[in-house]
Amino acid sequence: MADHPTLDPENWADLRQNAHEALDLALDHMAGRSGAPVWQGPTRRVRAAFTDALPGEGTEIRAIADRIASDILPHDVGNTHPAFFGWVHGSGTPAGLVPEMFGAAMNANLGGRDHAANLVEHQVIGWCREMFGFPGDAGGLIVSGTSVATLIALKAARDKAAGLHLRDTGLKRHDGEFVGYASIEAHSCIARAFDILGLGRDALRAIPVDANFRMDTKILRAMIEADRAASRHPFAVIGSAGTVNVGAIDPLAELADIAQENDLWFHVDGAFGASVVLNAALGPLVRGIERADSLAFDFHKWMHVNYDAGFVLMRDAEDQRRAFAERPDYLLGAERGLAAGNPWFCEYGPELSRGFRALKVWFHLLHFGTHRIGAMIGRNCEQARLLRDRVVAHPQLALLAPVGLNITCFRFDPGRTSDADLDALNAEIVIQLQERGLAAPSTTRIDGRLAIRVNLTNHRTRDRDLEDLVENVLSIGGELTAGG
Ligand SMILES: Cc1ncc(COP(=O)(O)O)c(C=O)c1O
């Protein structure tokens, strides 16, 4: 027993017992997840259970674990279920519980200093270089997700283009407008990064796409020229490797050429699509990605590391360090001792305190290996085409976009109905699929029309889950339209 009060257990045997039981509850949850509804929204009782006042006194672990099991676990998002197809969610793994335990046991801060956890992140950075064919001195950082990775990448791009004095003077002292380019299908996190960086969302030019939802490079070239003629400063072109709506991949090699010819930073948003490099047959789809100045992607999406873990990969690590480095007196490095291990990770991004996300990424890649993860990615693409074929074959279903990767957008269309009614009908079908716990697709708009959007970044999905989805869409659509 400690000789003064601490937050450590008075009885380690009790804690050990409680922790083992909690681990079993967590594993039971994952093992039984596919047998439960895809989604059960929190009930009124559950919502009320989270309105208690701030606790002055503590509660036993077992009682809290029971509450977690009854009030939280059953009401999850559903992305560990095989029939979850919404937005872009990875499906995680039960093995992912293991590194979380060790990470919590170490309670490491990877902002800097000289300790083994940093070696793990350095190894992950090296593996990312290898994965994407980046040079041996490229750098990077593990972050929460692609949104933050994008922000870091575009800050490095902005500071390089405008000059580092901008870090002191701010944009207001800079004459001329900095502009960047992405397709109209690019994810909103890019425009948000422009906003946060003080460039303004209008400075992100939205380039139209071709019939396959890929950026139209002719228009891109014309817009760069027009901006130059108007004395604006083009500084970055952003390609998507897997757009959020339909999974389109911009012509990355051509974008790399255009960036090079125009002296622009080339950033790639590969949130989920970049992961195809792990599949030998699909990898060539993202040819040109290896020429990017920066790449943002997620481990928590199509690679299935448990949330959250994203990554920013930088061709020139110094561009990233120059955009973020701050070493005040109280963070000075040293040649030896704990303050060694320079440069510190805090010099490469906005966070000083950084948890040990690297451990779960490292563990996941080590445990599953890239071949197995790549095979799951390949199967999801086959499944997206299987669903497409079912849709095309049925007279009451309409395909709304070509299937290039892992996303199938379609809708129920019984005919004799206006576009507005079809939008409302399909939105209702999706809600009912979710509320009945049958499946969880999401919706989007394709060419203005509301689509049932089925995103396959799920290693648990079986072909029969997609057959069931088609049946359920048809039967709910039939119920909703019965009697006109
Ligand atoms: C293409 C694309 N880019 C960026 C993001 C943002 O990623 P995150 O949610 O990890 O910040 C997403 C999320 O789905 C995405 O699909």
mmCIF file of N, CA and C in Angstrom, residues 2 7 45 56 104 136 139 230 241 259 312 335 447 451 470 472:
data_model
loop_
_atom_site.group_PDB
_atom_site.id
_atom_site.type_symbol
_atom_site.label_atom_id
_atom_site.label_comp_id
_atom_site.label_asym_id
_atom_site.label_seq_id
_atom_site.Cartn_x
_atom_site.Cartn_y
_atom_site.Cartn_z
ATOM 1 N N ALA A 2 0.441 2.279 -0.757
ATOM 2 C CA ALA A 2 1.215 3.525 -0.816
ATOM 3 C C ALA A 2 1.216 4.198 0.558
ATOM 4 N N LEU A 7 -4.000 7.821 -6.675
ATOM 5 C CA LEU A 7 -5.136 7.313 -7.452
ATOM 6 C C LEU A 7 -4.914 5.844 -7.856
ATOM 7 N N ARG A 45 -34.398 6.404 -21.926
ATOM 8 C CA ARG A 45 -33.768 6.100 -20.640
ATOM 9 C C ARG A 45 -32.251 6.301 -20.715
ATOM 10 N N GLY A 56 -18.944 14.097 -7.288
ATOM 11 C CA GLY A 56 -17.980 14.474 -6.251
ATOM 12 C C GLY A 56 -17.289 13.242 -5.697
ATOM 13 N N ALA A 104 -2.336 2.489 -22.719
ATOM 14 C CA ALA A 104 -2.844 3.111 -21.488
ATOM 15 C C ALA A 104 -1.903 2.813 -20.323
ATOM 16 N N GLY A 136 13.641 8.193 -48.922
ATOM 17 C CA GLY A 136 14.075 7.732 -47.604
ATOM 18 C C GLY A 136 14.138 8.820 -46.545
ATOM 19 N N GLY A 139 9.272 12.725 -44.308
ATOM 20 C CA GLY A 139 8.843 12.712 -42.907
ATOM 21 C C GLY A 139 7.345 12.530 -42.798
ATOM 22 N N ALA A 230 -4.603 37.395 -63.329
ATOM 23 C CA ALA A 230 -5.260 38.355 -62.425
ATOM 24 C C ALA A 230 -4.386 38.673 -61.210
ATOM 25 N N ALA A 241 -7.485 10.869 -53.993
ATOM 26 C CA ALA A 241 -7.336 9.446 -54.293
ATOM 27 C C ALA A 241 -8.498 8.763 -53.583
ATOM 28 N N ALA A 259 1.463 20.359 -61.430
ATOM 29 C CA ALA A 259 2.042 21.018 -60.254
ATOM 30 C C ALA A 259 3.506 21.357 -60.524
ATOM 31 N N VAL A 312 -0.062 12.169 -41.917
ATOM 32 C CA VAL A 312 0.383 13.092 -42.963
ATOM 33 C C VAL A 312 1.809 12.692 -43.334
ATOM 34 N N GLU A 335 21.613 16.870 -25.813
ATOM 35 C CA GLU A 335 22.356 15.821 -26.517
ATOM 36 C C GLU A 335 22.137 14.471 -25.856
ATOM 37 N N ASP A 447 -25.247 14.525 -58.970
ATOM 38 C CA ASP A 447 -25.884 15.386 -59.978
ATOM 39 C C ASP A 447 -27.224 15.907 -59.461
ATOM 40 N N ALA A 451 -29.048 10.012 -53.445
ATOM 41 C CA ALA A 451 -28.626 8.625 -53.677
ATOM 42 C C ALA A 451 -28.525 7.860 -52.371
ATOM 43 N N VAL A 470 -30.312 -5.173 -51.004
ATOM 44 C CA VAL A 470 -31.132 -4.956 -52.201
ATOM 45 C C VAL A 470 -32.575 -5.371 -51.913
ATOM 46 N N ASN A 472 -34.086 -5.528 -49.058
ATOM 47 C CA ASN A 472 -34.714 -4.619 -48.090
ATOM 48 C C ASN A 472 -35.055 -3.267 -48.704
#
